C-alpha positions as protocol buffer text, in pm:
chain_id: "A"
residue {
  index: 1
  type: MET
  ca { x: -3930 y: 2729 z: -507 }
}
residue {
  index: 2
  type: LEU
  ca { x: -4000 y: 2360 z: -573 }
}
residue {
  index: 3
  type: GLU
  ca { x: -4360 y: 2404 z: -463 }
}
residue {
  index: 4
  type: GLU
  ca { x: -4404 y: 2696 z: -704 }
}
residue {
  index: 5
  type: LEU
  ca { x: -4259 y: 2494 z: -994 }
}
residue {
  index: 6
  type: LEU
  ca { x: -4487 y: 2203 z: -913 }
}
residue {
  index: 7
  type: SER
  ca { x: -4801 y: 2412 z: -875 }
}
residue {
  index: 8
  type: ASP
  ca { x: -4770 y: 2614 z: -1198 }
}
residue {
  index: 9
  type: ASN
  ca { x: -4592 y: 2531 z: -1524 }
}
residue {
  index: 10
  type: ASP
  ca { x: -4562 y: 2901 z: -1604 }
}
residue {
  index: 11
  type: ASN
  ca { x: -4287 y: 2913 z: -1339 }
}
residue {
  index: 12
  type: SER
  ca { x: -3938 y: 2793 z: -1429 }
}
residue {
  index: 13
  type: VAL
  ca { x: -3569 y: 2790 z: -1336 }
}
residue {
  index: 14
  type: ASN
  ca { x: -3318 y: 2969 z: -1558 }
}
residue {
  index: 15
  type: GLN
  ca { x: -3100 y: 2666 z: -1630 }
}
residue {
  index: 16
  type: SER
  ca { x: -2828 y: 2863 z: -1809 }
}
residue {
  index: 17
  type: ALA
  ca { x: -2779 y: 3067 z: -1490 }
}
residue {
  index: 18
  type: MET
  ca { x: -2774 y: 2742 z: -1296 }
}
residue {
  index: 19
  type: LEU
  ca { x: -2498 y: 2602 z: -1516 }
}
residue {
  index: 20
  type: GLN
  ca { x: -2301 y: 2927 z: -1485 }
}
residue {
  index: 21
  type: ALA
  ca { x: -2311 y: 2891 z: -1107 }
}
residue {
  index: 22
  type: ARG
  ca { x: -2205 y: 2527 z: -1125 }
}
residue {
  index: 23
  type: LEU
  ca { x: -1910 y: 2610 z: -1354 }
}
residue {
  index: 24
  type: LEU
  ca { x: -1787 y: 2848 z: -1085 }
}
residue {
  index: 25
  type: ASP
  ca { x: -1812 y: 2562 z: -835 }
}
residue {
  index: 26
  type: PHE
  ca { x: -1595 y: 2351 z: -1066 }
}
residue {
  index: 27
  type: LEU
  ca { x: -1337 y: 2629 z: -1097 }
}
residue {
  index: 28
  type: VAL
  ca { x: -1288 y: 2676 z: -722 }
}
residue {
  index: 29
  type: ALA
  ca { x: -1324 y: 2301 z: -651 }
}
residue {
  index: 30
  type: ASP
  ca { x: -1627 y: 2346 z: -426 }
}
residue {
  index: 31
  type: TRP
  ca { x: -1779 y: 2000 z: -403 }
}
residue {
  index: 32
  type: ASP
  ca { x: -2023 y: 2065 z: -115 }
}
residue {
  index: 33
  type: ARG
  ca { x: -2317 y: 2202 z: -316 }
}
residue {
  index: 34
  type: HIS
  ca { x: -2617 y: 2006 z: -186 }
}
residue {
  index: 35
  type: GLU
  ca { x: -2970 y: 2151 z: -184 }
}
residue {
  index: 36
  type: ASP
  ca { x: -2930 y: 2366 z: 128 }
}
residue {
  index: 37
  type: GLN
  ca { x: -2633 y: 2552 z: -25 }
}
residue {
  index: 38
  type: TRP
  ca { x: -2867 y: 2753 z: -249 }
}
residue {
  index: 39
  type: ARG
  ca { x: -3125 y: 3024 z: -223 }
}
residue {
  index: 40
  type: TRP
  ca { x: -3342 y: 3155 z: -507 }
}
residue {
  index: 41
  type: TYR
  ca { x: -3435 y: 3489 z: -659 }
}
residue {
  index: 42
  type: ALA
  ca { x: -3764 y: 3511 z: -851 }
}
residue {
  index: 43
  type: GLU
  ca { x: -3796 y: 3748 z: -1144 }
}
residue {
  index: 44
  type: LYS
  ca { x: -4158 y: 3815 z: -1245 }
}
residue {
  index: 45
  type: ASP
  ca { x: -4289 y: 3899 z: -1591 }
}
residue {
  index: 46
  type: LYS
  ca { x: -4598 y: 4105 z: -1674 }
}
residue {
  index: 47
  type: LYS
  ca { x: -4824 y: 3808 z: -1603 }
}
residue {
  index: 48
  type: LYS
  ca { x: -4650 y: 3753 z: -1267 }
}
residue {
  index: 49
  type: ASN
  ca { x: -4498 y: 3426 z: -1386 }
}
residue {
  index: 50
  type: LYS
  ca { x: -4172 y: 3356 z: -1206 }
}
residue {
  index: 51
  type: THR
  ca { x: -3829 y: 3267 z: -1339 }
}
residue {
  index: 52
  type: PHE
  ca { x: -3599 y: 3154 z: -1059 }
}
residue {
  index: 53
  type: TYR
  ca { x: -3226 y: 3231 z: -1050 }
}
residue {
  index: 54
  type: PRO
  ca { x: -2983 y: 3049 z: -816 }
}
residue {
  index: 55
  type: ILE
  ca { x: -2799 y: 3229 z: -535 }
}
residue {
  index: 56
  type: PRO
  ca { x: -2503 y: 3018 z: -414 }
}
residue {
  index: 57
  type: ARG
  ca { x: -2404 y: 3034 z: -47 }
}
residue {
  index: 58
  type: ASP
  ca { x: -2185 y: 2861 z: 215 }
}
residue {
  index: 59
  type: ARG
  ca { x: -1844 y: 2838 z: 49 }
}
residue {
  index: 60
  type: ASP
  ca { x: -1670 y: 2643 z: 326 }
}
residue {
  index: 61
  type: GLN
  ca { x: -1522 y: 2380 z: 90 }
}
residue {
  index: 62
  type: ALA
  ca { x: -1385 y: 2607 z: -185 }
}
residue {
  index: 63
  type: PHE
  ca { x: -1004 y: 2588 z: -234 }
}
residue {
  index: 64
  type: PHE
  ca { x: -995 y: 2285 z: -2 }
}
residue {
  index: 65
  type: ILE
  ca { x: -640 y: 2144 z: 20 }
}
residue {
  index: 66
  type: ASN
  ca { x: -596 y: 1770 z: 76 }
}
residue {
  index: 67
  type: GLU
  ca { x: -242 y: 1631 z: 107 }
}
residue {
  index: 68
  type: GLY
  ca { x: -72 y: 1323 z: 245 }
}
residue {
  index: 69
  type: PHE
  ca { x: -75 y: 949 z: 175 }
}
residue {
  index: 70
  type: LEU
  ca { x: -389 y: 846 z: 363 }
}
residue {
  index: 71
  type: PRO
  ca { x: -608 y: 1136 z: 239 }
}
residue {
  index: 72
  type: GLY
  ca { x: -483 y: 1060 z: -111 }
}
residue {
  index: 73
  type: VAL
  ca { x: -595 y: 697 z: -82 }
}
residue {
  index: 74
  type: MET
  ca { x: -929 y: 797 z: 70 }
}
residue {
  index: 75
  type: SER
  ca { x: -1001 y: 1034 z: -219 }
}
residue {
  index: 76
  type: ARG
  ca { x: -1033 y: 748 z: -471 }
}
residue {
  index: 77
  type: SER
  ca { x: -1358 y: 734 z: -668 }
}
residue {
  index: 78
  type: TRP
  ca { x: -1481 y: 426 z: -480 }
}
residue {
  index: 79
  type: LEU
  ca { x: -1435 y: 582 z: -135 }
}
residue {
  index: 80
  type: LEU
  ca { x: -1444 y: 961 z: -77 }
}
residue {
  index: 81
  type: PRO
  ca { x: -1374 y: 1124 z: -417 }
}
residue {
  index: 82
  type: SER
  ca { x: -1509 y: 1461 z: -303 }
}
residue {
  index: 83
  type: ILE
  ca { x: -1208 y: 1519 z: -75 }
}
residue {
  index: 84
  type: GLN
  ca { x: -944 y: 1506 z: -350 }
}
residue {
  index: 85
  type: GLY
  ca { x: -910 y: 1882 z: -309 }
}
residue {
  index: 86
  type: PHE
  ca { x: -803 y: 2191 z: -501 }
}
residue {
  index: 87
  type: ARG
  ca { x: -586 y: 2038 z: -773 }
}
residue {
  index: 88
  type: PRO
  ca { x: -526 y: 2122 z: -1140 }
}
residue {
  index: 89
  type: LEU
  ca { x: -745 y: 1831 z: -1254 }
}
residue {
  index: 90
  type: THR
  ca { x: -1040 y: 1665 z: -1081 }
}
residue {
  index: 91
  type: ARG
  ca { x: -1063 y: 1287 z: -1118 }
}
residue {
  index: 92
  type: ASP
  ca { x: -1405 y: 1140 z: -1203 }
}
residue {
  index: 93
  type: MET
  ca { x: -1639 y: 1441 z: -1214 }
}
residue {
  index: 94
  type: GLY
  ca { x: -1945 y: 1226 z: -1154 }
}
residue {
  index: 95
  type: ALA
  ca { x: -1812 y: 1079 z: -832 }
}
residue {
  index: 96
  type: TRP
  ca { x: -1667 y: 1414 z: -719 }
}
residue {
  index: 97
  type: ASN
  ca { x: -2013 y: 1572 z: -753 }
}
residue {
  index: 98
  type: PHE
  ca { x: -2184 y: 1291 z: -560 }
}
residue {
  index: 99
  type: SER
  ca { x: -2357 y: 1521 z: -310 }
}
residue {
  index: 100
  type: THR
  ca { x: -2496 y: 1738 z: -592 }
}
residue {
  index: 101
  type: ARG
  ca { x: -2608 y: 1478 z: -845 }
}
residue {
  index: 102
  type: TYR
  ca { x: -2984 y: 1491 z: -774 }
}
residue {
  index: 103
  type: PHE
  ca { x: -2981 y: 1870 z: -752 }
}
residue {
  index: 104
  type: ASP
  ca { x: -2812 y: 1893 z: -1093 }
}
residue {
  index: 105
  type: ARG
  ca { x: -3047 y: 1636 z: -1247 }
}
residue {
  index: 106
  type: ASN
  ca { x: -3340 y: 1856 z: -1142 }
}
residue {
  index: 107
  type: PHE
  ca { x: -3207 y: 2191 z: -1265 }
}
residue {
  index: 108
  type: LEU
  ca { x: -2984 y: 2115 z: -1565 }
}
residue {
  index: 109
  type: HIS
  ca { x: -3196 y: 1861 z: -1754 }
}
residue {
  index: 110
  type: ALA
  ca { x: -3307 y: 2101 z: -2030 }
}
residue {
  index: 111
  type: LEU
  ca { x: -2955 y: 2189 z: -2150 }
}
residue {
  index: 112
  type: SER
  ca { x: -2813 y: 2005 z: -2451 }
}
residue {
  index: 113
  type: GLU
  ca { x: -2458 y: 1895 z: -2517 }
}
residue {
  index: 114
  type: GLU
  ca { x: -2414 y: 2204 z: -2737 }
}
residue {
  index: 115
  type: ASP
  ca { x: -2535 y: 2429 z: -2454 }
}
residue {
  index: 116
  type: TRP
  ca { x: -2277 y: 2281 z: -2218 }
}
residue {
  index: 117
  type: GLU
  ca { x: -1998 y: 2307 z: -2474 }
}
residue {
  index: 118
  type: LYS
  ca { x: -2068 y: 2670 z: -2556 }
}
residue {
  index: 119
  type: GLN
  ca { x: -2127 y: 2788 z: -2200 }
}
residue {
  index: 120
  type: SER
  ca { x: -1822 y: 2613 z: -2053 }
}
residue {
  index: 121
  type: ALA
  ca { x: -1600 y: 2749 z: -2332 }
}
residue {
  index: 122
  type: ASP
  ca { x: -1739 y: 3102 z: -2284 }
}
residue {
  index: 123
  type: PHE
  ca { x: -1690 y: 3077 z: -1907 }
}
residue {
  index: 124
  type: SER
  ca { x: -1331 y: 2960 z: -1947 }
}
residue {
  index: 125
  type: ARG
  ca { x: -1250 y: 3247 z: -2185 }
}
residue {
  index: 126
  type: ALA
  ca { x: -1404 y: 3501 z: -1945 }
}
residue {
  index: 127
  type: VAL
  ca { x: -1178 y: 3387 z: -1659 }
}
residue {
  index: 128
  type: THR
  ca { x: -861 y: 3547 z: -1797 }
}
residue {
  index: 129
  type: ASP
  ca { x: -520 y: 3544 z: -1631 }
}
residue {
  index: 130
  type: SER
  ca { x: -577 y: 3902 z: -1513 }
}
residue {
  index: 131
  type: VAL
  ca { x: -914 y: 3811 z: -1359 }
}
residue {
  index: 132
  type: ILE
  ca { x: -747 y: 3535 z: -1157 }
}
residue {
  index: 133
  type: GLU
  ca { x: -445 y: 3744 z: -1058 }
}
residue {
  index: 134
  type: ASN
  ca { x: -659 y: 4043 z: -953 }
}
residue {
  index: 135
  type: ALA
  ca { x: -882 y: 3816 z: -745 }
}
residue {
  index: 136
  type: VAL
  ca { x: -590 y: 3658 z: -560 }
}
residue {
  index: 137
  type: ALA
  ca { x: -439 y: 4004 z: -506 }
}
residue {
  index: 138
  type: GLN
  ca { x: -737 y: 4074 z: -280 }
}
residue {
  index: 139
  type: PHE
  ca { x: -638 y: 3798 z: -36 }
}
residue {
  index: 140
  type: PRO
  ca { x: -515 y: 3924 z: 303 }
}
residue {
  index: 141
  type: GLU
  ca { x: -141 y: 3986 z: 281 }
}
residue {
  index: 142
  type: LYS
  ca { x: -35 y: 3696 z: 504 }
}
residue {
  index: 143
  type: VAL
  ca { x: -264 y: 3453 z: 326 }
}
residue {
  index: 144
  type: ARG
  ca { x: -144 y: 3574 z: -13 }
}
residue {
  index: 145
  type: GLY
  ca { x: 216 y: 3523 z: 92 }
}
residue {
  index: 146
  type: GLN
  ca { x: 146 y: 3163 z: 190 }
}
residue {
  index: 147
  type: VAL
  ca { x: -85 y: 3041 z: -89 }
}
residue {
  index: 148
  type: GLY
  ca { x: -109 y: 3318 z: -351 }
}
residue {
  index: 149
  type: GLU
  ca { x: 121 y: 3173 z: -617 }
}
residue {
  index: 150
  type: ARG
  ca { x: -17 y: 2823 z: -575 }
}
residue {
  index: 151
  type: THR
  ca { x: -376 y: 2947 z: -596 }
}
residue {
  index: 152
  type: ILE
  ca { x: -306 y: 3139 z: -917 }
}
residue {
  index: 153
  type: SER
  ca { x: -130 y: 2842 z: -1074 }
}
residue {
  index: 154
  type: VAL
  ca { x: -405 y: 2591 z: -986 }
}
residue {
  index: 155
  type: LEU
  ca { x: -686 y: 2827 z: -1088 }
}
residue {
  index: 156
  type: LYS
  ca { x: -530 y: 2880 z: -1430 }
}
residue {
  index: 157
  type: ALA
  ca { x: -491 y: 2506 z: -1476 }
}
residue {
  index: 158
  type: ARG
  ca { x: -849 y: 2438 z: -1363 }
}
residue {
  index: 159
  type: ARG
  ca { x: -974 y: 2709 z: -1596 }
}
residue {
  index: 160
  type: ASP
  ca { x: -792 y: 2553 z: -1891 }
}
residue {
  index: 161
  type: ASN
  ca { x: -927 y: 2207 z: -1801 }
}
residue {
  index: 162
  type: LEU
  ca { x: -1280 y: 2329 z: -1725 }
}
residue {
  index: 163
  type: PRO
  ca { x: -1444 y: 2278 z: -2068 }
}
residue {
  index: 164
  type: ARG
  ca { x: -1325 y: 1918 z: -2082 }
}
residue {
  index: 165
  type: GLN
  ca { x: -1422 y: 1852 z: -1719 }
}
residue {
  index: 166
  type: ALA
  ca { x: -1765 y: 2011 z: -1770 }
}
residue {
  index: 167
  type: MET
  ca { x: -1836 y: 1782 z: -2066 }
}
residue {
  index: 168
  type: GLU
  ca { x: -1729 y: 1482 z: -1861 }
}
residue {
  index: 169
  type: TYR
  ca { x: -1992 y: 1578 z: -1605 }
}
residue {
  index: 170
  type: TYR
  ca { x: -2250 y: 1645 z: -1877 }
}
residue {
  index: 171
  type: ARG
  ca { x: -2209 y: 1288 z: -2001 }
}
residue {
  index: 172
  type: PHE
  ca { x: -2250 y: 1159 z: -1643 }
}
residue {
  index: 173
  type: LEU
  ca { x: -2579 y: 1351 z: -1602 }
}
residue {
  index: 174
  type: ALA
  ca { x: -2700 y: 1262 z: -1953 }
}
residue {
  index: 175
  type: LYS
  ca { x: -2704 y: 887 z: -1887 }
}
residue {
  index: 176
  type: THR
  ca { x: -3037 y: 905 z: -1703 }
}
residue {
  index: 177
  type: VAL
  ca { x: -3257 y: 1213 z: -1740 }
}
residue {
  index: 178
  type: ASP
  ca { x: -3565 y: 1304 z: -1534 }
}
residue {
  index: 179
  type: ILE
  ca { x: -3814 y: 1543 z: -1696 }
}
residue {
  index: 180
  type: THR
  ca { x: -4072 y: 1666 z: -1449 }
}
residue {
  index: 181
  type: GLY
  ca { x: -4400 y: 1837 z: -1529 }
}
residue {
  index: 182
  type: SER
  ca { x: -4632 y: 2013 z: -1288 }
}
residue {
  index: 183
  type: GLN
  ca { x: -4972 y: 1961 z: -1129 }
}
residue {
  index: 184
  type: LYS
  ca { x: -5128 y: 2140 z: -1425 }
}
residue {
  index: 185
  type: ASN
  ca { x: -5204 y: 1978 z: -1761 }
}
residue {
  index: 186
  type: GLU
  ca { x: -4922 y: 1921 z: -2007 }
}
residue {
  index: 187
  type: GLN
  ca { x: -4875 y: 1706 z: -2314 }
}
residue {
  index: 188
  type: PHE
  ca { x: -4549 y: 1515 z: -2356 }
}
residue {
  index: 189
  type: THR
  ca { x: -4466 y: 1430 z: -2716 }
}
residue {
  index: 190
  type: ILE
  ca { x: -4192 y: 1173 z: -2782 }
}
residue {
  index: 191
  type: THR
  ca { x: -4066 y: 1153 z: -3139 }
}
residue {
  index: 192
  type: ARG
  ca { x: -3824 y: 893 z: -3268 }
}
residue {
  index: 193
  type: MET
  ca { x: -3560 y: 1054 z: -3488 }
}
residue {
  index: 194
  type: PRO
  ca { x: -3295 y: 913 z: -3726 }
}
residue {
  index: 195
  type: GLU
  ca { x: -2995 y: 730 z: -3575 }
}
residue {
  index: 196
  type: GLY
  ca { x: -3189 y: 636 z: -3263 }
}
residue {
  index: 197
  type: ARG
  ca { x: -3222 y: 990 z: -3133 }
}
residue {
  index: 198
  type: LEU
  ca { x: -3531 y: 1083 z: -2932 }
}
residue {
  index: 199
  type: GLN
  ca { x: -3699 y: 1422 z: -2920 }
}
residue {
  index: 200
  type: VAL
  ca { x: -3902 y: 1506 z: -2610 }
}
residue {
  index: 201
  type: THR
  ca { x: -4134 y: 1806 z: -2609 }
}
residue {
  index: 202
  type: SER
  ca { x: -4384 y: 1916 z: -2348 }
}
residue {
  index: 203
  type: GLN
  ca { x: -4654 y: 2175 z: -2410 }
}
residue {
  index: 204
  type: LYS
  ca { x: -4899 y: 2352 z: -2188 }
}
residue {
  index: 205
  type: ILE
  ca { x: -5265 y: 2250 z: -2225 }
}
residue {
  index: 206
  type: SER
  ca { x: -5516 y: 2532 z: -2176 }
}
residue {
  index: 207
  type: LYS
  ca { x: -5839 y: 2506 z: -1979 }
}
residue {
  index: 208
  type: LYS
  ca { x: -6012 y: 2459 z: -2316 }
}
residue {
  index: 209
  type: GLY
  ca { x: -5790 y: 2158 z: -2390 }
}
residue {
  index: 210
  type: GLU
  ca { x: -5585 y: 2336 z: -2653 }
}
residue {
  index: 211
  type: LEU
  ca { x: -5208 y: 2306 z: -2687 }
}
residue {
  index: 212
  type: GLU
  ca { x: -5023 y: 2626 z: -2602 }
}
residue {
  index: 213
  type: GLN
  ca { x: -4657 y: 2722 z: -2561 }
}
residue {
  index: 214
  type: VAL
  ca { x: -4369 y: 2476 z: -2550 }
}
residue {
  index: 215
  type: LEU
  ca { x: -4243 y: 2421 z: -2196 }
}
residue {
  index: 216
  type: TYR
  ca { x: -3959 y: 2180 z: -2272 }
}
residue {
  index: 217
  type: SER
  ca { x: -3777 y: 2058 z: -2581 }
}
residue {
  index: 218
  type: ARG
  ca { x: -3462 y: 1853 z: -2610 }
}
residue {
  index: 219
  type: THR
  ca { x: -3327 y: 1586 z: -2846 }
}
residue {
  index: 220
  type: PHE
  ca { x: -3143 y: 1297 z: -2682 }
}
residue {
  index: 221
  type: ASP
  ca { x: -2853 y: 1104 z: -2832 }
}
residue {
  index: 222
  type: PRO
  ca { x: -2845 y: 729 z: -2748 }
}
residue {
  index: 223
  type: ALA
  ca { x: -2466 y: 751 z: -2732 }
}
residue {
  index: 224
  type: HIS
  ca { x: -2509 y: 954 z: -2412 }
}
residue {
  index: 225
  type: THR
  ca { x: -2858 y: 883 z: -2278 }
}
residue {
  index: 226
  type: LYS
  ca { x: -2973 y: 535 z: -2181 }
}
residue {
  index: 227
  type: GLU
  ca { x: -3292 y: 614 z: -1989 }
}
residue {
  index: 228
  type: LEU
  ca { x: -3555 y: 890 z: -1985 }
}
residue {
  index: 229
  type: ARG
  ca { x: -3805 y: 928 z: -1701 }
}
residue {
  index: 230
  type: LEU
  ca { x: -4108 y: 1151 z: -1757 }
}
residue {
  index: 231
  type: PHE
  ca { x: -4321 y: 1269 z: -1466 }
}
residue {
  index: 232
  type: GLY
  ca { x: -4647 y: 1437 z: -1562 }
}
C-alpha cells in the first residue's frame, strides 16, 4: 500500500475511514495498533486509481484490565502509559497511543480540527446504550456473568468521554505534521493567512507541466501546530 501511494499520487487513503477505525480503538481501549495490525482494501475508480480503506486486525489488547498497585504505578505517562487498561477515562492520549503515533501521523494528516470534532461526535452518538447492551449480550454466558455489567458501564463512560479524548489526541498529532507527496510531480503552495494561520495545498502537475487537481488542502492554526514538514 505504501509503495502504491509513493509511486502514484492518484492513489490515496480514505482518512475519514481511518479515523473511524481509530475511534473504535479508543472506545474499546485497544492501544496495540502498530503498523502490522492493519490490512488494506483498495477500491478502484474508472481510471483504476486506488483508494485504500483500513481493515483492523489482531484485537488481543481490547478490553485489557489492569489492576493493582504496581501496575497502576507502571501505567504512568512517563513509564508504560499504554497498560493503564479498560477504564472510563484514558490519561494522556498521546502517551497512551505511543505505539501508533507514526502510523496516525501518516494516515490522519489531512483531517482538520473540524473533521475530528464532527466525526468523533457522530461516532459517539451512533454508539447508543442499546448498541452497547446488545453487543455485550453476545458474550458467552459465563463471561457475561463475570464482566458483563462492568463492560457495559465502562463502554458507556468511554463513549461519553470519546469526543473530548479524541480532540486531546488531535491536538497531540497536530503539533508536528508531515505531509508526504509521491515520486510524481506535485506543486506545494504555502499561503500565509491572517492570525498566523498557514494554508498548505498540493496539486498534481501533468506531463505538460500544467497544474491539475488538488491532492491536499488544509489550513493550520499556530495554536495547535508548531512545525510542518513537507516531503515532495
